[in-house]
Coordinates of C-alpha atoms in Angstrom, one line a residue:
Chain A
M853 CA 39.2 2.3 -5.1
K854 CA 38.4 0.9 -2.5
I855 CA 35.6 1.6 -0.1
V856 CA 34.8 0.6 3.3
I857 CA 31.1 0.2 4.5
I858 CA 30.1 1.0 8.0
G859 CA 27.7 -0.7 9.4
S860 CA 26.0 -4.1 9.8
G861 CA 21.9 -2.9 10.0
N862 CA 19.9 -3.9 6.9
V863 CA 21.0 -0.7 4.7
A864 CA 24.7 -1.8 5.3
Y865 CA 23.8 -5.3 4.1
H866 CA 21.8 -4.2 0.7
L867 CA 24.4 -2.3 -0.1
A868 CA 27.4 -4.4 0.5
K869 CA 24.8 -7.0 -0.9
A870 CA 24.6 -4.8 -3.8
F871 CA 28.0 -3.7 -4.5
T872 CA 29.5 -6.9 -4.9
Q873 CA 26.7 -8.4 -7.1
G874 CA 27.3 -5.6 -9.2
G875 CA 31.1 -6.4 -9.1
I876 CA 32.0 -3.7 -6.6
P877 CA 34.2 -4.9 -3.8
V878 CA 33.7 -4.2 -0.7
A879 CA 37.3 -3.8 1.0
Q880 CA 35.5 -3.6 4.8
I881 CA 32.4 -4.1 6.2
F882 CA 32.4 -2.1 10.2
G883 CA 30.3 -1.6 12.8
R884 CA 29.8 -2.4 16.3
N885 CA 28.1 -5.9 16.1
E886 CA 30.0 -8.6 15.8
K887 CA 27.3 -11.6 15.0
D888 CA 25.4 -9.1 12.7
L889 CA 28.7 -8.6 10.9
K890 CA 29.9 -12.1 10.6
V891 CA 26.7 -13.5 9.5
I892 CA 27.5 -10.8 6.5
S893 CA 30.5 -11.2 6.1
N894 CA 30.0 -15.4 5.4
E895 CA 27.3 -15.0 3.3
L896 CA 29.3 -12.1 0.9
Q897 CA 32.8 -13.2 1.0
I898 CA 33.6 -9.7 3.1
P899 CA 36.5 -9.1 6.4
F900 CA 34.6 -7.2 8.5
S901 CA 35.8 -5.9 11.8
T902 CA 34.9 -4.4 15.3
S903 CA 37.9 -2.8 16.0
E904 CA 39.9 -0.9 13.1
I905 CA 38.5 0.9 10.1
A906 CA 41.0 0.2 7.3
D907 CA 42.2 2.6 4.8
A908 CA 39.5 3.8 1.9
D909 CA 39.0 6.0 -1.0
F910 CA 35.0 5.9 -0.2
Y911 CA 32.9 5.5 3.3
I912 CA 30.0 4.6 3.6
I913 CA 28.3 5.5 6.8
A914 CA 24.9 3.6 7.0
V915 CA 23.2 3.6 10.0
K916 CA 20.7 5.2 11.7
D917 CA 20.6 8.1 11.6
D918 CA 20.4 9.8 15.0
S919 CA 24.4 7.2 15.1
I920 CA 26.2 9.4 12.3
A921 CA 27.8 12.1 13.6
D922 CA 29.5 9.9 15.6
V923 CA 29.8 7.1 13.7
S924 CA 31.4 9.6 11.2
K925 CA 33.9 10.7 13.9
L926 CA 35.7 6.9 13.9
I927 CA 37.2 8.0 10.5
T928 CA 40.1 10.8 11.4
K929 CA 41.2 9.8 7.3
T930 CA 41.2 13.2 5.8
N931 CA 41.8 12.6 2.2
C932 CA 38.8 10.4 1.3
L933 CA 35.0 10.8 0.9
V934 CA 32.5 10.1 3.2
A935 CA 28.7 9.6 2.3
H936 CA 25.4 8.7 4.9
T937 CA 22.9 7.2 3.6
S938 CA 20.1 9.1 4.8
G939 CA 17.4 11.3 3.7
S940 CA 16.9 13.5 6.6
L941 CA 20.5 14.6 7.2
E942 CA 23.3 16.9 5.7
K943 CA 25.4 15.7 4.7
E944 CA 27.1 18.2 6.7
K945 CA 26.2 16.0 10.0
L946 CA 29.0 13.9 9.4
N947 CA 31.8 15.2 11.6
G948 CA 35.3 15.4 9.9
N949 CA 38.3 17.0 8.2
Y950 CA 37.2 14.1 4.3
R951 CA 35.0 16.0 1.5
K952 CA 31.4 15.2 2.6
A953 CA 28.7 13.4 0.3
C954 CA 25.0 11.6 1.1
F955 CA 24.2 7.9 -0.9
Y956 CA 20.5 7.3 0.0
P957 CA 19.3 4.7 -1.8
L958 CA 15.0 5.1 -1.5
Q959 CA 13.9 1.9 -0.5
T960 CA 12.8 0.0 2.2
F961 CA 15.3 -2.6 3.6
S962 CA 14.8 -5.8 5.6
K963 CA 17.4 -8.2 5.4
T964 CA 15.0 -11.2 5.7
K965 CA 13.5 -10.4 1.9
D966 CA 15.3 -9.8 -1.2
L967 CA 15.7 -6.8 -3.9
V968 CA 16.2 -5.8 -7.4
Y969 CA 18.4 -3.1 -6.6
S970 CA 18.5 -2.0 -10.4
E971 CA 14.6 -0.9 -9.7
I972 CA 16.4 1.2 -6.4
P973 CA 16.4 5.5 -7.5
F974 CA 19.3 6.3 -6.6
F975 CA 19.6 10.2 -5.0
L976 CA 23.4 11.7 -4.7
E977 CA 25.3 14.8 -3.6
A978 CA 28.7 16.0 -2.9
E979 CA 30.5 18.8 -2.5
N980 CA 32.2 19.1 -5.4
E981 CA 31.7 17.4 -9.0
A982 CA 34.7 14.4 -9.0
D983 CA 32.9 13.1 -6.4
F984 CA 29.5 13.1 -7.8
N985 CA 31.1 11.7 -10.5
L986 CA 33.0 9.0 -8.5
M987 CA 29.4 7.9 -6.6
N988 CA 27.4 7.9 -9.6
S989 CA 29.6 5.6 -11.2
I990 CA 28.8 3.4 -8.3
A991 CA 25.6 3.3 -8.3
Q992 CA 25.0 3.0 -12.2
K993 CA 26.6 -0.6 -11.6
I994 CA 23.9 -1.7 -9.7
S995 CA 20.9 0.9 -10.2
K996 CA 19.6 2.5 -13.7
K997 CA 18.4 4.9 -11.9
V998 CA 20.9 8.1 -10.3
L999 CA 19.5 10.9 -9.8
N1000 CA 21.5 14.1 -8.2
S1001 CA 19.8 15.7 -5.2
N1002 CA 20.2 18.2 -2.7
F1003 CA 19.1 18.6 0.7
E1004 CA 15.7 20.5 0.4
Q1005 CA 15.2 17.8 -2.3
R1006 CA 15.6 15.2 -0.2
K1007 CA 14.1 16.1 2.8
Y1008 CA 10.8 16.0 1.1
I1009 CA 11.0 12.8 -0.6
H1010 CA 12.1 10.9 2.4
L1011 CA 9.2 12.9 4.0
T1012 CA 6.4 11.6 1.0
A1013 CA 9.0 7.8 1.8
V1014 CA 7.3 7.6 5.0
F1015 CA 3.7 7.8 4.0
A1016 CA 3.7 5.8 0.5
C1017 CA 5.8 3.1 3.1
N1018 CA 5.9 3.6 6.5
F1019 CA 2.2 4.3 7.1
T1020 CA 1.5 2.4 4.4
N1021 CA 2.8 -0.7 6.3
H1022 CA 1.6 0.4 9.1
L1023 CA -2.3 0.2 8.2
F1024 CA -1.7 -3.0 6.8
A1025 CA -0.9 -3.7 10.4
K1026 CA -3.9 -2.1 11.6
A1027 CA -5.8 -3.5 8.7
K1028 CA -4.4 -7.1 10.3
E1029 CA -5.6 -5.9 13.9
I1030 CA -9.1 -6.3 12.7
S1031 CA -9.1 -9.3 10.3
D1032 CA -7.6 -10.9 13.2
S1033 CA -10.5 -9.9 15.9
Q1034 CA -13.0 -11.8 13.8
E1035 CA -10.4 -15.3 13.1
I1036 CA -10.6 -13.5 9.4
P1037 CA -6.9 -14.5 7.3
F1038 CA -5.5 -12.2 6.5
E1039 CA -4.5 -13.5 3.3
Y1040 CA -7.7 -13.0 2.1
F1041 CA -6.3 -9.1 1.7
L1042 CA -3.0 -9.5 -0.2
P1043 CA -4.5 -10.2 -3.8
L1044 CA -7.5 -6.5 -2.8
I1045 CA -3.8 -4.9 -1.3
K1046 CA -2.0 -5.8 -4.7
E1047 CA -4.5 -4.2 -7.1
T1048 CA -3.9 -1.6 -4.3
V1049 CA -0.3 -0.9 -5.5
D1050 CA -1.3 -2.5 -8.8
K1051 CA -3.6 1.0 -10.1
I1052 CA -1.6 3.4 -9.1
Y1053 CA 0.9 2.1 -11.8
K1054 CA -1.8 3.1 -14.3
I1055 CA -3.8 5.6 -12.8
E1056 CA -3.0 8.5 -10.5
P1057 CA -3.8 7.4 -7.4
K1058 CA -5.8 10.6 -7.0
L1059 CA -8.2 9.4 -9.7
A1060 CA -7.7 5.7 -8.5
Q1061 CA -9.8 6.9 -5.2
T1062 CA -13.0 4.5 -3.5
G1063 CA -14.5 3.4 0.1
P1064 CA -17.3 5.4 1.5
A1065 CA -15.6 8.5 1.8
F1066 CA -14.8 8.4 -1.3
R1067 CA -18.5 8.3 -2.0
G1068 CA -20.0 10.0 0.9
D1069 CA -21.4 7.2 2.9
E1070 CA -21.7 8.4 6.5
K1071 CA -24.2 5.3 7.0
I1072 CA -21.6 2.5 6.1
I1073 CA -19.4 5.3 8.0
E1074 CA -21.3 5.9 11.3
S1075 CA -21.3 1.5 11.5
H1076 CA -18.0 1.2 10.3
E1077 CA -17.1 4.4 13.7
K1078 CA -19.3 1.2 16.5
L1079 CA -17.3 -1.2 15.1
I1080 CA -14.0 0.0 15.6
K1081 CA -12.8 -0.5 19.4
D1082 CA -8.8 0.1 19.0
K1083 CA -8.7 3.7 20.2
D1084 CA -5.8 4.4 17.2
A1085 CA -7.4 2.4 14.2
K1086 CA -10.3 5.3 15.0
A1087 CA -8.4 7.8 14.5
I1088 CA -6.6 6.7 11.8
Y1089 CA -10.9 6.1 10.3
K1090 CA -11.8 10.3 11.5
T1091 CA -7.9 11.5 10.0
M1092 CA -7.9 9.5 7.1
N1093 CA -11.9 9.9 6.3
I1094 CA -11.9 13.2 6.5
S1095 CA -8.9 13.8 4.6
I1096 CA -10.6 11.8 1.3
K1097 CA -13.5 14.5 1.9
D1098 CA -10.9 17.1 1.6
M1099 CA -9.9 16.4 -1.4
Y1100 CA -12.4 15.4 -3.4
K1101 CA -14.7 18.0 -1.7
N1102 CA -14.8 19.9 -4.4
E1103 CA -15.8 18.0 -7.4
L1104 CA -18.6 16.0 -5.7
Chain B
M1231 CA -30.6 -21.4 -14.9
K1232 CA -31.4 -17.5 -16.4
I1233 CA -28.5 -14.6 -14.6
V1234 CA -29.1 -10.7 -15.3
I1235 CA -26.1 -8.2 -13.4
I1236 CA -28.3 -4.8 -12.4
G1237 CA -25.8 -1.7 -12.9
S1238 CA -23.3 -0.3 -15.2
G1239 CA -20.5 0.7 -12.8
N1240 CA -17.5 -1.4 -12.4
V1241 CA -18.5 -4.1 -9.1
A1242 CA -21.2 -4.9 -12.8
Y1243 CA -18.9 -5.2 -15.4
H1244 CA -16.5 -7.2 -13.6
L1245 CA -18.1 -9.4 -12.7
A1246 CA -20.2 -9.7 -16.1
K1247 CA -16.5 -10.6 -17.8
A1248 CA -15.7 -12.6 -15.2
F1249 CA -18.8 -14.4 -15.7
T1250 CA -18.4 -14.5 -19.0
Q1251 CA -15.3 -15.4 -19.2
G1252 CA -15.8 -17.9 -17.4
G1253 CA -18.6 -19.7 -19.1
I1254 CA -21.4 -18.2 -16.9
P1255 CA -24.0 -16.8 -19.3
V1256 CA -25.7 -13.9 -18.5
A1257 CA -29.0 -13.4 -19.9
Q1258 CA -29.1 -9.7 -19.6
I1259 CA -27.5 -6.4 -17.5
F1260 CA -29.6 -4.3 -16.6
G1261 CA -29.3 -0.3 -15.2
R1262 CA -30.4 3.7 -16.5
N1263 CA -27.1 4.4 -17.3
E1264 CA -28.0 3.3 -21.2
K1265 CA -23.9 5.3 -22.0
D1266 CA -22.2 2.8 -19.9
L1267 CA -24.3 -0.4 -20.3
K1268 CA -23.1 -0.3 -23.9
V1269 CA -20.2 -0.2 -23.5
I1270 CA -21.0 -3.6 -21.5
S1271 CA -22.8 -5.2 -24.1
N1272 CA -21.0 -4.4 -26.4
E1273 CA -17.5 -6.0 -24.7
L1274 CA -19.2 -8.7 -23.5
Q1275 CA -22.2 -9.2 -25.5
I1276 CA -24.2 -8.8 -23.5
P1277 CA -28.2 -7.9 -24.2
F1278 CA -29.1 -4.7 -21.9
S1279 CA -31.9 -3.1 -21.0
T1280 CA -33.1 0.5 -19.8
S1281 CA -36.3 -0.1 -19.1
E1282 CA -37.1 -3.8 -18.4
I1283 CA -35.0 -6.1 -16.6
A1284 CA -35.5 -10.0 -17.9
D1285 CA -37.1 -13.3 -16.3
A1286 CA -34.3 -14.3 -14.8
D1287 CA -32.8 -17.1 -11.9
F1288 CA -30.4 -15.6 -10.0
Y1289 CA -30.0 -11.8 -9.9
I1290 CA -26.7 -9.8 -8.6
I1291 CA -27.8 -5.9 -7.4
A1292 CA -24.0 -4.6 -8.4
V1293 CA -24.6 -1.4 -7.2
K1294 CA -23.8 1.7 -5.0
D1295 CA -25.1 0.7 -1.5
D1296 CA -27.1 4.0 -1.1
S1297 CA -29.3 2.2 -4.3
I1298 CA -29.3 -1.7 -3.5
A1299 CA -33.0 -1.2 -1.2
D1300 CA -34.7 0.8 -3.6
V1301 CA -33.0 -0.9 -6.9
S1302 CA -34.1 -4.1 -5.3
K1303 CA -37.5 -3.4 -5.3
L1304 CA -38.2 -3.0 -9.4
I1305 CA -37.8 -7.4 -9.2
T1306 CA -41.1 -8.3 -8.6
K1307 CA -40.9 -11.8 -9.2
T1308 CA -40.9 -14.1 -6.4
N1309 CA -39.7 -17.8 -7.2
C1310 CA -36.3 -16.4 -8.3
L1311 CA -32.6 -15.3 -6.3
V1312 CA -31.6 -11.8 -5.7
A1313 CA -27.7 -11.1 -4.1
H1314 CA -26.5 -7.4 -3.3
T1315 CA -22.7 -7.2 -3.8
S1316 CA -21.6 -5.1 -0.7
G1317 CA -19.8 -6.0 2.3
S1318 CA -21.3 -3.7 4.6
L1319 CA -25.4 -4.7 4.0
E1320 CA -27.8 -7.4 5.3
K1321 CA -28.8 -9.5 2.8
E1322 CA -32.7 -8.0 4.7
K1323 CA -31.8 -4.9 2.9
L1324 CA -33.0 -6.2 -0.3
N1325 CA -36.4 -5.0 -0.2
G1326 CA -38.9 -7.3 -2.1
N1327 CA -40.7 -11.3 -2.2
Y1328 CA -37.8 -13.5 -3.1
R1329 CA -35.4 -15.9 -2.1
K1330 CA -32.0 -13.2 -1.0
A1331 CA -28.5 -13.8 -0.4
C1332 CA -25.4 -11.5 -0.6
F1333 CA -22.8 -11.8 -3.4
Y1334 CA -19.6 -10.0 -1.9
P1335 CA -16.1 -9.8 -4.2
L1336 CA -13.5 -8.6 -2.4
Q1337 CA -11.4 -6.3 -4.1
T1338 CA -10.9 -3.2 -6.1
F1339 CA -12.3 -2.7 -9.3
S1340 CA -11.9 -0.4 -11.9
K1341 CA -13.1 -0.9 -15.6
T1342 CA -10.1 0.6 -16.7
K1343 CA -7.9 -2.2 -15.4
D1344 CA -7.5 -5.6 -16.0
L1345 CA -8.1 -8.4 -13.3
V1346 CA -7.1 -11.8 -12.7
Y1347 CA -11.0 -12.6 -10.8
S1348 CA -9.1 -16.2 -9.9
E1349 CA -7.6 -14.9 -7.3
I1350 CA -10.7 -12.9 -6.1
P1351 CA -12.0 -13.6 -2.7
F1352 CA -15.8 -14.2 -3.1
F1353 CA -17.7 -14.0 0.5
L1354 CA -21.2 -15.3 0.3
E1355 CA -24.1 -15.6 1.8
A1356 CA -27.9 -16.9 1.7
E1357 CA -30.6 -18.2 3.2
N1358 CA -30.9 -22.2 2.8
E1359 CA -28.6 -24.9 1.9
A1360 CA -29.5 -25.1 -1.6
D1361 CA -28.9 -21.1 -2.3
F1362 CA -26.2 -20.8 -1.3
N1363 CA -24.9 -24.0 -3.0
L1364 CA -25.6 -22.4 -6.6
M1365 CA -24.2 -18.8 -5.8
N1366 CA -20.6 -21.5 -5.1
S1367 CA -20.9 -22.9 -8.2
I1368 CA -20.6 -20.9 -9.5
A1369 CA -18.5 -18.3 -8.2
Q1370 CA -16.5 -21.2 -7.8
K1371 CA -16.3 -21.1 -12.3
I1372 CA -14.9 -18.0 -11.5
S1373 CA -12.0 -18.0 -8.4
K1374 CA -10.4 -20.5 -6.3
K1375 CA -11.2 -18.5 -3.0
V1376 CA -15.5 -18.9 -2.6
L1377 CA -16.7 -18.5 1.0
N1378 CA -19.2 -18.7 3.6
S1379 CA -19.9 -15.6 5.5
N1380 CA -22.7 -14.0 7.6
F1381 CA -23.7 -10.4 7.8
E1382 CA -21.2 -9.5 10.9
Q1383 CA -18.1 -11.7 9.3
R1384 CA -19.0 -9.1 6.3
K1385 CA -18.2 -6.3 8.3
Y1386 CA -15.4 -6.4 9.7
I1387 CA -13.9 -7.2 6.3
H1388 CA -14.7 -4.5 5.2
L1389 CA -14.0 -2.5 7.7
T1390 CA -10.4 -4.5 7.1
A1391 CA -10.8 -3.7 4.0
V1392 CA -11.5 -0.2 3.8
F1393 CA -7.9 0.4 6.3
A1394 CA -5.9 -2.2 3.6
C1395 CA -7.2 -1.2 0.6
N1396 CA -9.2 2.6 0.4
F1397 CA -7.2 4.8 3.5
T1398 CA -3.6 3.3 1.9
N1399 CA -5.0 4.1 -2.1
H1400 CA -5.5 8.0 0.0
L1401 CA -1.7 7.6 1.4
F1402 CA -0.6 7.5 -2.1
A1403 CA -2.9 10.3 -3.3
K1404 CA -1.1 12.3 0.3
A1405 CA 2.1 11.3 -0.8
K1406 CA 2.3 12.2 -4.1
E1407 CA 1.4 16.2 -3.4
I1408 CA 4.4 16.7 -1.5
S1409 CA 6.1 14.9 -4.4
D1410 CA 4.3 17.1 -6.6
S1411 CA 5.1 20.2 -4.7
Q1412 CA 9.0 20.0 -5.2
E1413 CA 8.7 18.7 -8.6
I1414 CA 9.6 15.1 -7.9
P1415 CA 8.4 12.5 -10.4
F1416 CA 6.3 10.8 -8.5
E1417 CA 7.1 7.4 -10.4
Y1418 CA 10.4 7.2 -8.4
F1419 CA 8.2 5.8 -5.4
L1420 CA 6.6 2.9 -6.4
P1421 CA 9.5 0.7 -6.5
L1422 CA 9.1 1.3 -3.2
I1423 CA 5.8 1.1 -3.0
K1424 CA 5.8 -2.3 -4.7
E1425 CA 8.6 -4.1 -1.8
T1426 CA 6.4 -1.9 0.5
V1427 CA 3.3 -4.4 -0.3
D1428 CA 6.2 -7.6 -1.7
K1429 CA 7.2 -7.9 1.9
I1430 CA 4.0 -8.5 3.8
Y1431 CA 3.7 -11.3 1.1
K1432 CA 7.1 -12.8 3.3
I1433 CA 7.2 -11.0 6.7
E1434 CA 3.4 -10.0 9.0
P1435 CA 3.2 -6.5 8.5
K1436 CA 3.6 -5.9 11.9
L1437 CA 6.7 -7.0 12.1
A1438 CA 7.5 -5.0 8.9
Q1439 CA 7.9 -1.7 10.4
T1440 CA 9.8 0.8 9.7
G1441 CA 10.6 4.3 9.9
P1442 CA 10.5 7.5 11.8
A1443 CA 8.0 6.9 14.2
F1444 CA 9.0 3.2 14.2
R1445 CA 12.7 4.0 15.0
G1446 CA 11.8 7.5 17.9
D1447 CA 13.2 9.0 16.0
E1448 CA 12.2 12.5 17.7
K1449 CA 14.4 14.8 15.8
I1450 CA 12.8 13.7 11.5
I1451 CA 10.0 13.8 12.8
E1452 CA 9.6 16.9 14.0
S1453 CA 11.7 18.1 10.9
H1454 CA 9.1 16.1 8.8
E1455 CA 6.3 18.5 10.4
K1456 CA 7.8 21.1 9.4
L1457 CA 7.6 20.6 6.1
I1458 CA 4.4 19.4 5.8
K1459 CA 2.0 22.7 4.7
D1460 CA -1.8 20.7 4.3
K1461 CA -3.8 20.8 7.0
D1462 CA -4.5 17.2 6.3
A1463 CA -1.3 15.6 5.8
K1464 CA -0.6 16.6 9.1
A1465 CA -3.4 15.6 10.8
I1466 CA -2.4 11.9 9.4
Y1467 CA 1.7 12.2 10.1
K1468 CA 0.6 12.8 13.5
T1469 CA -1.6 10.0 13.9
M1470 CA -0.7 7.3 11.9
N1471 CA 3.0 7.9 14.1
I1472 CA 1.1 8.2 18.1
S1473 CA -0.8 5.0 16.7
I1474 CA 2.9 3.5 15.3
K1475 CA 4.3 4.4 18.5
D1476 CA 1.8 2.9 20.4
M1477 CA 2.0 -0.5 18.8
Y1478 CA 5.3 -1.0 19.4
K1479 CA 5.8 1.2 22.4
N1480 CA 5.8 -2.0 25.0
E1481 CA 8.4 -3.8 23.1
L1482 CA 11.4 -1.4 23.2

């Protein structure tokens, strides 16, 4: 069973690392960016190529969504399984005469940040049971949480992740702009942020809400709005407050 | 040195608990809500009253912002120090002929959730050095992070906290609405959320951003907008995406 990972970005790197750690040999990593491939290849002792895709039974295309269709055409073999790793695309976006699948890890990946792979949920979709079982046995060597999930469900998973992860990180970035503007070290806010997340392991987020909008404290809201100079921060402040008030308006 | 804590909510409870754990005796907890006071009193072995405030050297008013001015009038003693715990109010909001101060713990408090008090930053403000030193010596028995901070700075600290904590929790609540609508267990998103926060201990949030808006992936954004039925979720989706694009537009 030969596996090739295509891509040299964050997802490709972490999948290659998780496979290697899980005792699943990766025959090759293939991509365009020779510099990045070399770094991954050196760290994980996996051969790489920028010119010729190795023959394999299972190809995982871990490139950005916009490139998946084009990259998938590079695989001309037909008797093989090809999966992309996107939460938001059908497996049919893959453009070739092979069996198509999706191998979607629900996590945010940075090369500089180690991850506990066993906690990452993998959402898998295949054309037939044999392919699903193959991917399932691979994913289960990495993670405790492997699930069957169709495209419709996967789209909502990705959308939920955008709210829970991408937008959350952006709030941190905007928060840091505010504290930076007053030369207040952002590290003072890390225990608060950590607690905000620790809480939702125990309390449903809807029940854990605090803050001026939740309390309906209009004086504080008004004084905050005067402090905010940045147009986008102001729009976020207003939009989030409206949404918080709406969520609890029938309960007060 | 006698200390009285006024209030029976989350902040009052955790301050009383932190003081007790730190070996600082609390002479009384005073408030209106007898039921809540009894629970705290039983757990921490602190006397309580709903009718008569005990004589003390230092009163801490840990009630919601809107009530601070009124509650502060209950203290008729003059030779004493009175502090509120609000990030967004001047110490002058305290209404009496005593020395005024602010004793602001930067954390989100729930009664049902234990906290590591040593990590909580305390921002203190007093009228004179002696009062500051008194509060400083108390706070340092609880926390490793005690700082002097004036009202102007404290307002920005609170505003930053609203973005980093209150709004973040609301994103989790809205994310859960989306996953609930598809019967996808929200627990699958907890490792992703945990990693989103773990990351910013190592990488500045601005540099950790990922997601469709960051990549400029308009197709995904369009498909997400079609999935979102809730008016507030849609407004948040659009507002956050505009802000993300603006943050990185000069770097792409």
